[in-house]
Coordinates of C-alpha atoms in Angstrom, one line a residue:
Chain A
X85 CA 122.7 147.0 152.7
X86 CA 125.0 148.4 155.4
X87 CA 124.0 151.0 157.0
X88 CA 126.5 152.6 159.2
X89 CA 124.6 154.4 161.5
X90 CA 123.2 150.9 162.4
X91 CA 123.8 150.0 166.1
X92 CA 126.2 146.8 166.7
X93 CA 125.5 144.2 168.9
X94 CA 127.3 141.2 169.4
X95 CA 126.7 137.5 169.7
X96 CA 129.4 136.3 172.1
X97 CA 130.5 133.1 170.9
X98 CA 132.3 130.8 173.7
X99 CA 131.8 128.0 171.7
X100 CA 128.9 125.9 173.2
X101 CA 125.0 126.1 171.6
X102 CA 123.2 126.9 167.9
X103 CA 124.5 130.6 167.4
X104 CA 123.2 130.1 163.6
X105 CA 119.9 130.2 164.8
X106 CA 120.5 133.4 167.0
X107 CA 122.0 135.2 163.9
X108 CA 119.2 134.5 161.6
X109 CA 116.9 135.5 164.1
X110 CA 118.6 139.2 164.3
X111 CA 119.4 138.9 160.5
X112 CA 115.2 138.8 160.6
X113 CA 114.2 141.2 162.6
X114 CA 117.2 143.8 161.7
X115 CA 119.8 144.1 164.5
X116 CA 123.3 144.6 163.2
X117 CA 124.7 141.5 165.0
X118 CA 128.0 139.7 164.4
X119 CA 129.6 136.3 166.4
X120 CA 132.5 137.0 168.2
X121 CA 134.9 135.5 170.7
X122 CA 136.9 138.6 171.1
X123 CA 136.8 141.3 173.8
X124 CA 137.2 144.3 171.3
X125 CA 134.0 143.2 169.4
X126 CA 132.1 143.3 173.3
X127 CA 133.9 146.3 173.8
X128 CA 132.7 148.0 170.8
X129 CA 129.3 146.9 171.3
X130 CA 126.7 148.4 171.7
X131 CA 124.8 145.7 172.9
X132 CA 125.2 142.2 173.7
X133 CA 123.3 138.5 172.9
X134 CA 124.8 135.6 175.3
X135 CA 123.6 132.7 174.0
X136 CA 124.5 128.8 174.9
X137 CA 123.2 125.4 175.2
X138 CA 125.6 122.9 177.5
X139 CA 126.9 122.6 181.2
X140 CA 127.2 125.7 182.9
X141 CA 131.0 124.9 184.1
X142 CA 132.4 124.3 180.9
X143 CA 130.6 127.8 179.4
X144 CA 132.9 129.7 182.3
X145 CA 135.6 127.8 181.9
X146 CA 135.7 128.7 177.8
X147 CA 134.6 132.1 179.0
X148 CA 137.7 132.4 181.2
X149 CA 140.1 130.4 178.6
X150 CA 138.9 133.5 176.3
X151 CA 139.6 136.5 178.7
X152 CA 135.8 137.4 178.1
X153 CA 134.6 137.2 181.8
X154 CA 135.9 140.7 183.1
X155 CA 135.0 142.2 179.4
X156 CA 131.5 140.9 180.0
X157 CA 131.3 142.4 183.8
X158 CA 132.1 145.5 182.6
X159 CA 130.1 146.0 179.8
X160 CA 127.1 145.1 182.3
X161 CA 128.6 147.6 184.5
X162 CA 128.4 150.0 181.5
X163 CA 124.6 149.8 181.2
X164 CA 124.9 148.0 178.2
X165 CA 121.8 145.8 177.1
X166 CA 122.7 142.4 177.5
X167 CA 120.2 139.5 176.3
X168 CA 120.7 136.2 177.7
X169 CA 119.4 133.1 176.6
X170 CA 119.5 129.7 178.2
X171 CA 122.8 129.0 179.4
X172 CA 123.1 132.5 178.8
X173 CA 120.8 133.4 181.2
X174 CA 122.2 130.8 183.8
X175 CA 125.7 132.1 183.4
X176 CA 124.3 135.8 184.4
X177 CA 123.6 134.1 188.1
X178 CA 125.9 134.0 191.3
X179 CA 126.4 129.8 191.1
X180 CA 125.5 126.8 190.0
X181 CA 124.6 123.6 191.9
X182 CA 126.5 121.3 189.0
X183 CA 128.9 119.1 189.6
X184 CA 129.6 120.8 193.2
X185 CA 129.3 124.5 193.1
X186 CA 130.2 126.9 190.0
X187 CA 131.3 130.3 190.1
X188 CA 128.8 132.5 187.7
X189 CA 129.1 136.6 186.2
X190 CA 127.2 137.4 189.2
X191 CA 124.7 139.9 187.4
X192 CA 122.2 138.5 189.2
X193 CA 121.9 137.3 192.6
X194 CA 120.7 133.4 192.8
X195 CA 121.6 130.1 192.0
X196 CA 121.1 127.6 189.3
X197 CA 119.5 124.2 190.2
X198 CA 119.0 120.7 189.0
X199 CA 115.5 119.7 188.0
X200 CA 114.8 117.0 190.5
X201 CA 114.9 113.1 189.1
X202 CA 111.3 112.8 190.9
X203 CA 108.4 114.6 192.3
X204 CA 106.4 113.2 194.6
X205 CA 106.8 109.3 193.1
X206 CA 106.4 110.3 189.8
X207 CA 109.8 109.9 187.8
X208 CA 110.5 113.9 186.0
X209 CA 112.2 113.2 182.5
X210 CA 115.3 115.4 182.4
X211 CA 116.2 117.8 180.0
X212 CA 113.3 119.4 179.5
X213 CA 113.0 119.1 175.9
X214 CA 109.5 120.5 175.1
X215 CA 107.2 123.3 174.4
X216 CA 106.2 124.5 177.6
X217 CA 104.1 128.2 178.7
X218 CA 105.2 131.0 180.2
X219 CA 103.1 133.3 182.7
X220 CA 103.3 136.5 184.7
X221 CA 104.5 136.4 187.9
X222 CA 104.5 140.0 190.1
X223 CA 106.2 141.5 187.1
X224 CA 104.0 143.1 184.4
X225 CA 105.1 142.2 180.8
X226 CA 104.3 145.6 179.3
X227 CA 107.5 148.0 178.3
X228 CA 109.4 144.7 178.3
X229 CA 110.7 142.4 175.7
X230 CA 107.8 140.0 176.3
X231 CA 104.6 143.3 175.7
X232 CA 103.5 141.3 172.8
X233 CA 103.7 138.0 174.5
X234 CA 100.2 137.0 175.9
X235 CA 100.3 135.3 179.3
X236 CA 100.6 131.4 178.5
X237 CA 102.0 131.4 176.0
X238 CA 104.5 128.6 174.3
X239 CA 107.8 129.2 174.0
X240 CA 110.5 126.4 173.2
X241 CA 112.6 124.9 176.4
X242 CA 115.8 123.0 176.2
X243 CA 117.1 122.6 179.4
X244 CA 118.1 120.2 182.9
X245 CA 119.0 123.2 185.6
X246 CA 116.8 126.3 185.9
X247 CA 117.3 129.7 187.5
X248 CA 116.2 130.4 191.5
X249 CA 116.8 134.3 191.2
X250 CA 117.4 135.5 195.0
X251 CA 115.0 138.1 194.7
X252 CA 111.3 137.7 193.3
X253 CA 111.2 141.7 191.6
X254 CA 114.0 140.1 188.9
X255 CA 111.7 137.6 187.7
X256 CA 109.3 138.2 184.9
X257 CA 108.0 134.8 183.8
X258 CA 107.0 131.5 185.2
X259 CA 107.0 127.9 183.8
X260 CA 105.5 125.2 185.2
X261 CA 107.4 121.9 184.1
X262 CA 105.7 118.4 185.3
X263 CA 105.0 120.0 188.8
X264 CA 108.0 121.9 189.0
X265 CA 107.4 126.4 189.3
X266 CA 110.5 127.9 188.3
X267 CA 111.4 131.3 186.7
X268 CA 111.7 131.3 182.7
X269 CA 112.8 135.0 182.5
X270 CA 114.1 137.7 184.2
X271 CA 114.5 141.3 183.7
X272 CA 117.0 143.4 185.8
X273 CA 118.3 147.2 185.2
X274 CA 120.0 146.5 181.6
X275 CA 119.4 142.6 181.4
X276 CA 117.0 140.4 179.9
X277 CA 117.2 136.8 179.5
X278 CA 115.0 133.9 178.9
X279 CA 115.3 130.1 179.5
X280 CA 113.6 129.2 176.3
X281 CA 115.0 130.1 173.0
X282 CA 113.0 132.8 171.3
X283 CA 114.8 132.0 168.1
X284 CA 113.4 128.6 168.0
X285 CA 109.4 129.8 169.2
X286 CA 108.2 130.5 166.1
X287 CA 107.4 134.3 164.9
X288 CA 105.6 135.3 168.6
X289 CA 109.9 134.4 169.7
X290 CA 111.7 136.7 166.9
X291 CA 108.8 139.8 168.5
X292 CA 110.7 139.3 171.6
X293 CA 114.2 139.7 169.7
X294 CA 112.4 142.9 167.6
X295 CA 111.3 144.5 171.0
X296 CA 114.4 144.1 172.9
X297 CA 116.0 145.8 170.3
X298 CA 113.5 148.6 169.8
X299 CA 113.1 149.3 173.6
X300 CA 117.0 149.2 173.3
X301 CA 117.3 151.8 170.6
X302 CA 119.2 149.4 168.8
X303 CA 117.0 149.5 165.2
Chain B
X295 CA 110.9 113.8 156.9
X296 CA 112.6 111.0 154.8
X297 CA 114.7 112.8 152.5
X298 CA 116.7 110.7 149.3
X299 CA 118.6 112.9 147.1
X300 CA 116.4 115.6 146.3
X301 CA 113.2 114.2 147.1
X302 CA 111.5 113.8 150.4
X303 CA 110.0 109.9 150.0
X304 CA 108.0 107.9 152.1
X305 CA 108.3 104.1 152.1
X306 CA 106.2 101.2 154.6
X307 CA 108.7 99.4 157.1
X308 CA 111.4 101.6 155.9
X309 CA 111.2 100.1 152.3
X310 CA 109.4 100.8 148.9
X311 CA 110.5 104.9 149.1
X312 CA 107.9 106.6 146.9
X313 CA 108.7 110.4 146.5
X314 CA 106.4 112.8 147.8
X315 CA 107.3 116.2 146.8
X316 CA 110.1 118.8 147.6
X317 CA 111.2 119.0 150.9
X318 CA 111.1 122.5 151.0
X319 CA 107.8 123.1 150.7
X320 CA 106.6 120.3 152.9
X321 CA 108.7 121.8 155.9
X322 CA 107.6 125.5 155.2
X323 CA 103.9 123.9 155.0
X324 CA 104.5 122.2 158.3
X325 CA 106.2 124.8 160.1
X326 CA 103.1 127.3 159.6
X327 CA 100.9 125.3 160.3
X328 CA 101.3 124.5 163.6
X329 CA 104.3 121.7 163.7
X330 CA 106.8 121.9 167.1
X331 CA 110.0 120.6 165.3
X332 CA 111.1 119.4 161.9
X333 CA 113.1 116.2 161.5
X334 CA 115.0 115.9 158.5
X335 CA 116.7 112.3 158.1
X336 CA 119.2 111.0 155.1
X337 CA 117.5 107.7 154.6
X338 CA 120.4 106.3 152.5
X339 CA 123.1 108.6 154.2
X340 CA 124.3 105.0 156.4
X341 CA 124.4 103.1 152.7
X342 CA 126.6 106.2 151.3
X343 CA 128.5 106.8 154.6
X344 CA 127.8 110.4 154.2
X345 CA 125.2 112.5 154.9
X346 CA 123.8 115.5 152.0
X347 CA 121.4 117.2 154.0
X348 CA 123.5 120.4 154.5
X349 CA 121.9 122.3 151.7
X350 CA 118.3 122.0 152.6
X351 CA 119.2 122.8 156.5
X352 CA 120.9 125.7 155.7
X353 CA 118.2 126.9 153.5
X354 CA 115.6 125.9 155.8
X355 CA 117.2 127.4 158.9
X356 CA 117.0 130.8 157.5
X357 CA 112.9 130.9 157.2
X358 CA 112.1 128.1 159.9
X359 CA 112.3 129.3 163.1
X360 CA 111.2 125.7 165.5
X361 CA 113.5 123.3 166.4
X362 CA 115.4 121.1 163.7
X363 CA 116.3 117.8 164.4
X364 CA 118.8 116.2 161.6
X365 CA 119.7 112.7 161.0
X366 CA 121.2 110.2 158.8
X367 CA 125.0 108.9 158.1
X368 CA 126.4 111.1 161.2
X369 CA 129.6 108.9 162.0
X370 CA 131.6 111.0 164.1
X371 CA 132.3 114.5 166.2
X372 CA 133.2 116.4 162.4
X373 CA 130.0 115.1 160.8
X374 CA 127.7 116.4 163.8
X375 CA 129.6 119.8 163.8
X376 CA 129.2 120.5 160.4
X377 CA 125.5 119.7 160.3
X378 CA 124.8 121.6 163.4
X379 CA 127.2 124.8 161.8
X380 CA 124.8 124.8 158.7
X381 CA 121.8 125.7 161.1
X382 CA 120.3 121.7 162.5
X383 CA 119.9 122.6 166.3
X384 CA 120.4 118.6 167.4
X385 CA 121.2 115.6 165.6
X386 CA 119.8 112.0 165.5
X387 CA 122.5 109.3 165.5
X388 CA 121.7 105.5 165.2
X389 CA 124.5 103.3 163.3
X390 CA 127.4 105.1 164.6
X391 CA 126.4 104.9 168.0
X392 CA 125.6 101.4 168.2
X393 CA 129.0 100.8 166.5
X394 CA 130.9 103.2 168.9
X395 CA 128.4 103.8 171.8
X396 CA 131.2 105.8 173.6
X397 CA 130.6 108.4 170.6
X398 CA 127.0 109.1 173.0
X399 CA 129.2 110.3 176.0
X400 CA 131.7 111.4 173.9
X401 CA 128.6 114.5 171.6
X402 CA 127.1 114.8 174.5
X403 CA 129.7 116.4 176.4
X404 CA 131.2 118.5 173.2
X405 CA 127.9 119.5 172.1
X406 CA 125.8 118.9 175.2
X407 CA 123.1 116.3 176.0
X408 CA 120.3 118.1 174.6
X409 CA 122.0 118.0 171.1
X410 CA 122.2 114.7 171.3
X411 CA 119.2 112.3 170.1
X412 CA 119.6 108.7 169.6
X413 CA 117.6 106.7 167.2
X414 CA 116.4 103.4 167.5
X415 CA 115.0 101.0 165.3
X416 CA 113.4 98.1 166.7
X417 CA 111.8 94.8 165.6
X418 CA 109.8 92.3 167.0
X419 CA 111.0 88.5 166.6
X420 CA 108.9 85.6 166.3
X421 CA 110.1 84.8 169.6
X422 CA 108.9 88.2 171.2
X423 CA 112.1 89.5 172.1
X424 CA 112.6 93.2 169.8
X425 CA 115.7 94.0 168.5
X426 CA 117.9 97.0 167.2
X427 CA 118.5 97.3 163.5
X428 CA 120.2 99.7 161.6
X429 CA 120.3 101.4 158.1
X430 CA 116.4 102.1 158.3
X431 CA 115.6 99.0 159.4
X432 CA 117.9 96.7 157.3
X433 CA 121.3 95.6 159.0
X434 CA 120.2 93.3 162.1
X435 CA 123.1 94.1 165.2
X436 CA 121.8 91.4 167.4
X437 CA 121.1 93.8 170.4
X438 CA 118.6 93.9 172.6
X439 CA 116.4 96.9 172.5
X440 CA 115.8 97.5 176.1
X441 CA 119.2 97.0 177.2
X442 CA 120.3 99.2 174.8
X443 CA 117.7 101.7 175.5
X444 CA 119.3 101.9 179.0
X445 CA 122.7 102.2 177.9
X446 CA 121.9 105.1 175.4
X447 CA 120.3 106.9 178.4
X448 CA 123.1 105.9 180.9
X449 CA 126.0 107.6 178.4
X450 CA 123.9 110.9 178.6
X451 CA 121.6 111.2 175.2
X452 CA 118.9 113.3 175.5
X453 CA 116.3 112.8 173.4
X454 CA 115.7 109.2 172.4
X455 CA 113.5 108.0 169.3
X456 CA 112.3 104.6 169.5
X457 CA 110.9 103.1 166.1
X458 CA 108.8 100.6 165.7
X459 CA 109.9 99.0 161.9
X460 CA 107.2 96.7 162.0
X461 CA 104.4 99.8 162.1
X462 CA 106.4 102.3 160.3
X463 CA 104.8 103.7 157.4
X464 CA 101.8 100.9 157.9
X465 CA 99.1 103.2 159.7
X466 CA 98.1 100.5 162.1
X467 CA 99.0 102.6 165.3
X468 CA 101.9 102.9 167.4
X469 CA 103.3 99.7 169.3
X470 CA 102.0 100.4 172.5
X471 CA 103.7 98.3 174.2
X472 CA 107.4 98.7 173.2
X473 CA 106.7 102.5 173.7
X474 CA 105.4 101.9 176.9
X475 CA 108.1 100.0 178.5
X476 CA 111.0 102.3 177.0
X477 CA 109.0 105.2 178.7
X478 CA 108.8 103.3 182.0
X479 CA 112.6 102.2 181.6
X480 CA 114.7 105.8 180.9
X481 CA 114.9 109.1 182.7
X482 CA 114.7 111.1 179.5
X483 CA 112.1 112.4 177.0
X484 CA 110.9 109.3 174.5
X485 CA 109.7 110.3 170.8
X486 CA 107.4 107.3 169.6
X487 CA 107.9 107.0 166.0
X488 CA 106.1 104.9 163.7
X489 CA 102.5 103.8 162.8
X490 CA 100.5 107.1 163.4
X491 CA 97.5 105.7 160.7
X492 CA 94.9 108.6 162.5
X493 CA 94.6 111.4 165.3
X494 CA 93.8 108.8 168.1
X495 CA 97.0 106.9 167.8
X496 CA 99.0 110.0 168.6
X497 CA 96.8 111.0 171.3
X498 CA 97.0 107.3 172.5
X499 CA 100.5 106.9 172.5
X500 CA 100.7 109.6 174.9
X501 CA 97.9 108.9 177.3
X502 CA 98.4 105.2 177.2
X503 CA 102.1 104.8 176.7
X504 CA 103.6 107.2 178.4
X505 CA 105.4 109.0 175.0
X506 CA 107.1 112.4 175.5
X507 CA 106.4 113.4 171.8
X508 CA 105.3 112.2 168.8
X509 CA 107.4 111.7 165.5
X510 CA 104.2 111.7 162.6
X511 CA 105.2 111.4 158.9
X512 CA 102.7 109.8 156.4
X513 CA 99.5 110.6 158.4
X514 CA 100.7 114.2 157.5
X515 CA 102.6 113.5 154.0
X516 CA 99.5 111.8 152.8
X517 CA 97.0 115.0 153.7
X518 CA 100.0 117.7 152.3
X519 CA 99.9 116.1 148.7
X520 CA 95.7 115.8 148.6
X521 CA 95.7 119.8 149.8
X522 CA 98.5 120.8 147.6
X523 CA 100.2 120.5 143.9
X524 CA 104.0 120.2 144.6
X525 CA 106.5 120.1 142.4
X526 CA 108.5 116.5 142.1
X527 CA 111.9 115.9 140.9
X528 CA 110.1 112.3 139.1
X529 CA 113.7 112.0 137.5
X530 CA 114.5 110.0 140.5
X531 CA 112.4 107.4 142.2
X532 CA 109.0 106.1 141.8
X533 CA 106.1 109.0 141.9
X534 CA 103.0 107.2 140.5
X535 CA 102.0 107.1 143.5
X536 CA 102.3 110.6 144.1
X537 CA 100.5 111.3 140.9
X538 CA 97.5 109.3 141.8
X539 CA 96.7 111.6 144.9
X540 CA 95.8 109.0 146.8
X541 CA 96.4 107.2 150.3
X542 CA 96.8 103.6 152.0
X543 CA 93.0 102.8 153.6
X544 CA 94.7 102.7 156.8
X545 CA 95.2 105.9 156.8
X546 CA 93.2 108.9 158.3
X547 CA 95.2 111.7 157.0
X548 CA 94.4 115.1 158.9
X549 CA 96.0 118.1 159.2
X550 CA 98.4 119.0 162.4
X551 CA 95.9 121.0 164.2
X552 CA 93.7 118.7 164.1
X553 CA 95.9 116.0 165.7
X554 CA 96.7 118.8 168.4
X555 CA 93.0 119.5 168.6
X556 CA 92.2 115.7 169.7
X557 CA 95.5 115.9 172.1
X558 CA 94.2 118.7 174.0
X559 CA 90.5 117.0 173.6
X560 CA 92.3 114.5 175.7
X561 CA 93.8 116.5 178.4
X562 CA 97.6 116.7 177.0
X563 CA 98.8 120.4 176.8
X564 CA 100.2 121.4 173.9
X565 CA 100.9 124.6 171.6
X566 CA 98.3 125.0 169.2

């Protein structure tokens, strides 16, 4: 059933990760979403999902081969809730380490590094492919996505770089992979994204989805 | 989950499939009841060059939400796409790639490493040495596993799954020492696959081998069909087995959280 007075967010597609998964996950828990490579659909949205699994450099050079960079700034600029997840939540960060240095959105002062090959003798398998848990930090979950979360919790990781926000008050959770601290979310103003993928984390991953939308007026 | 035509089917060293049940209801068992990712592979896909998972992905995308991991007769860049547009979140590749290993780089830079999971069937000669097959364990390729294990990490896979035909399906326990020295060889995570006969092997494999993750089928299979009626598509395959509700003696057939209880009983983390 359509219902019209509905709020629309959309999915930006820039052709890199599972946004099937994403879909079904807002299909589930009732957000109005469609996927979309065009800058009208992000215009006209009320909200906006940035998904993406891949290499950060390729994701901003599709997102600049689509005209969608300056449409994204300013939708940020607009207050408009964006969710990031991922690479989604990478891209929102000033630059990457990768291959040299990559320009990010810059929603969020930091950088993105490589998880290291080894820690202290021990070999670290990269990508972290894995369940891992996520814990508060200074941040307190409640009137966030994450209020139904409890602390430690397992959420689902794919990843090989991970966010090093510039300031400590944008992060709201930790992970702790094979020795290795490093911020797995991060709340700021009108964004919210996650390294792990809340679609793929079972039913305690789609409450994330369902609060971000409710806190967000957007069901 | 070995899936033939309708069926999902269960065989020892890769042969003998027996069917177990509907696919369907085996994954929606597994996936409340505590399992971290769902692998669905085409176990005839290679013979038929094609694989015909896409309607059971698609269908079990839109209830599942975990990782899924799909396999079987992928032979090129088209064949991964389509399986990952219907909903599969990575895919496992294993004759294509050791036909074409540049097709490793090649997904892994469309689709990104972490797509990208390379299978690898392996089997132990009389003269020690352990080799790659193919097509579940039936076309010899006359490679060597470690070498290729390297190579597969070197063109940027990022999951591999390493095999062991010989205890596939046979409950006897992983081989601890093939897992092991993959482990010890690559940078990236290493799924041991093959020979889970009872909770301590898993936990084992880990502890004493150095595994990232576990791959479990029959251990499971064999406990799903004693706990529940399902119904079987008998028009196609053997299911006297099935209808017997019974299990090899090798096997201790348990439930998943009781394999994850005896993990963390053993000091591995997991989600429970």
């Amino acid at each position: 059933m359509i219902n019209n007075n509905l709020k629309k967010v959309t999915i930006i597609d820039y052709h890199l990760g599972n946004l099937f998964s994403v879909k079904q996950a807002c299909d589930t828990v009732g957000i109005n979403a469609i996927i979309s490579s065009k800058a009208e659909d992000i215009e006209n949205a009320d909200a906006l999902i940035l998904p993406g699994v891949g290499a950060f450099i390729e994701a901003m050079d599709n997102l600049a081969d689509l005209n969608l960079i300056e449409t994204i700034k300013k939708a940020a600029a607009e207050k408009k809730p964006i969710f990031g997840i991922c690479l989604g939540l990478q891209l929102l960060f000033t630059k990457s380490e990768e291959f040299g240095t990559g320009e990010g959105l810059d929603l969020v002062p930091g950088t993105i590094r490589k998880f290291p090959a080894d820690l202290d003798d021990r070999k670290v398998k990269v990508p972290q492919i894995a369940w891992n848990s996520i814990y508060e930090f200074e941040k307190k979950w409640s009137d966030t996505p994450l209020m139904d979360v409890v602390n430690n919790e397992f959420m689902y990781f794919v990843h090989s770089y991970y966010v090093d926000p510039s300031n400590d008050m944008d992060i709201l959770t930790k992970t702790n992979y094979d020795g290795i601290e490093y911020c797995s979310a991060i709340s700021k103003d009108n964004i919210f994204a996650t390294q792990f993928h809340p679609e793929k984390s079972t039913l305690k991953g789609l409450s994330i989805y369902k609060n971000w939308a409710t806190l967000n007026n957007l069901i | 989950m070995d899936i033939k035509g309708p069926n999902l089917v269960k065989g020892i060293h890769m042969e003998g499939l027996r069917v177990l049940g509907k696919p369907a209801d085996f994954a929606k068992y597994y996936y409340e009841n505590g399992a971290d990712e769902l692998m669905f592979m085409d176990v005839v896909a290679s013979l038929y060059e094609r694989n015909s998972l896409h309607d059971i992905i698609s269908e079990t995308a839109k209830s599942i939400f975990i990782p899924i991991t799909v396999g079987g007769g992928l032979r090129s860049i088209s064949d991964i796409k389509e399986v990952l547009r219907a909903g599969a979140d990575k895919v496992c590749l294993n004759t294509a790639v050791i036909n074409n290993p540049e097709l490793i780089r090649e997904a892994s830079r469309m689709f990104g490493s972490s797509t990208i999971v390379v299978a690898i069937e392996a089997i132990k000669e009389s003269n020690g040495q352990y080799l790659a097959y193919t097509d579940n364990g039936r076309e010899h390729t006359g490679v060597d596993v470690f070498e290729w294990a390297q190579k597969v990490n070197d063109l940027g896979a990022g999951e591999l799954v390493i095999t062991s035909v010989d205890r596939e399906g046979t409950g006897e326990g992983f081989d601890l020492d093939l897992v092991s020295r993959i482990s010890a060889l690559v940078t990236i995570p290493v799924i041991a696959h093959g020979g889970a006969g009872n909770k301590n092997h898993v936990s084992e494999v880990i502890t004493k081998a150095g595994a990232d993750a576990v791959a479990i089928s029959s251990l499971l299979h064999y406990h799903f069909i004693k706990e529940n009626s399902s119904s079987v598509h008998s028009n196609e395959g053997n299911s006297e087995f099935l209808k017997q509700k019974r299990s090899y003696h090798t096997f201790q057939d348990c439930k998943i959280a009781e394999v994850k209880q005896c993990l963390i009983d053993n000091g591995i983390e997991c989600r429970i």
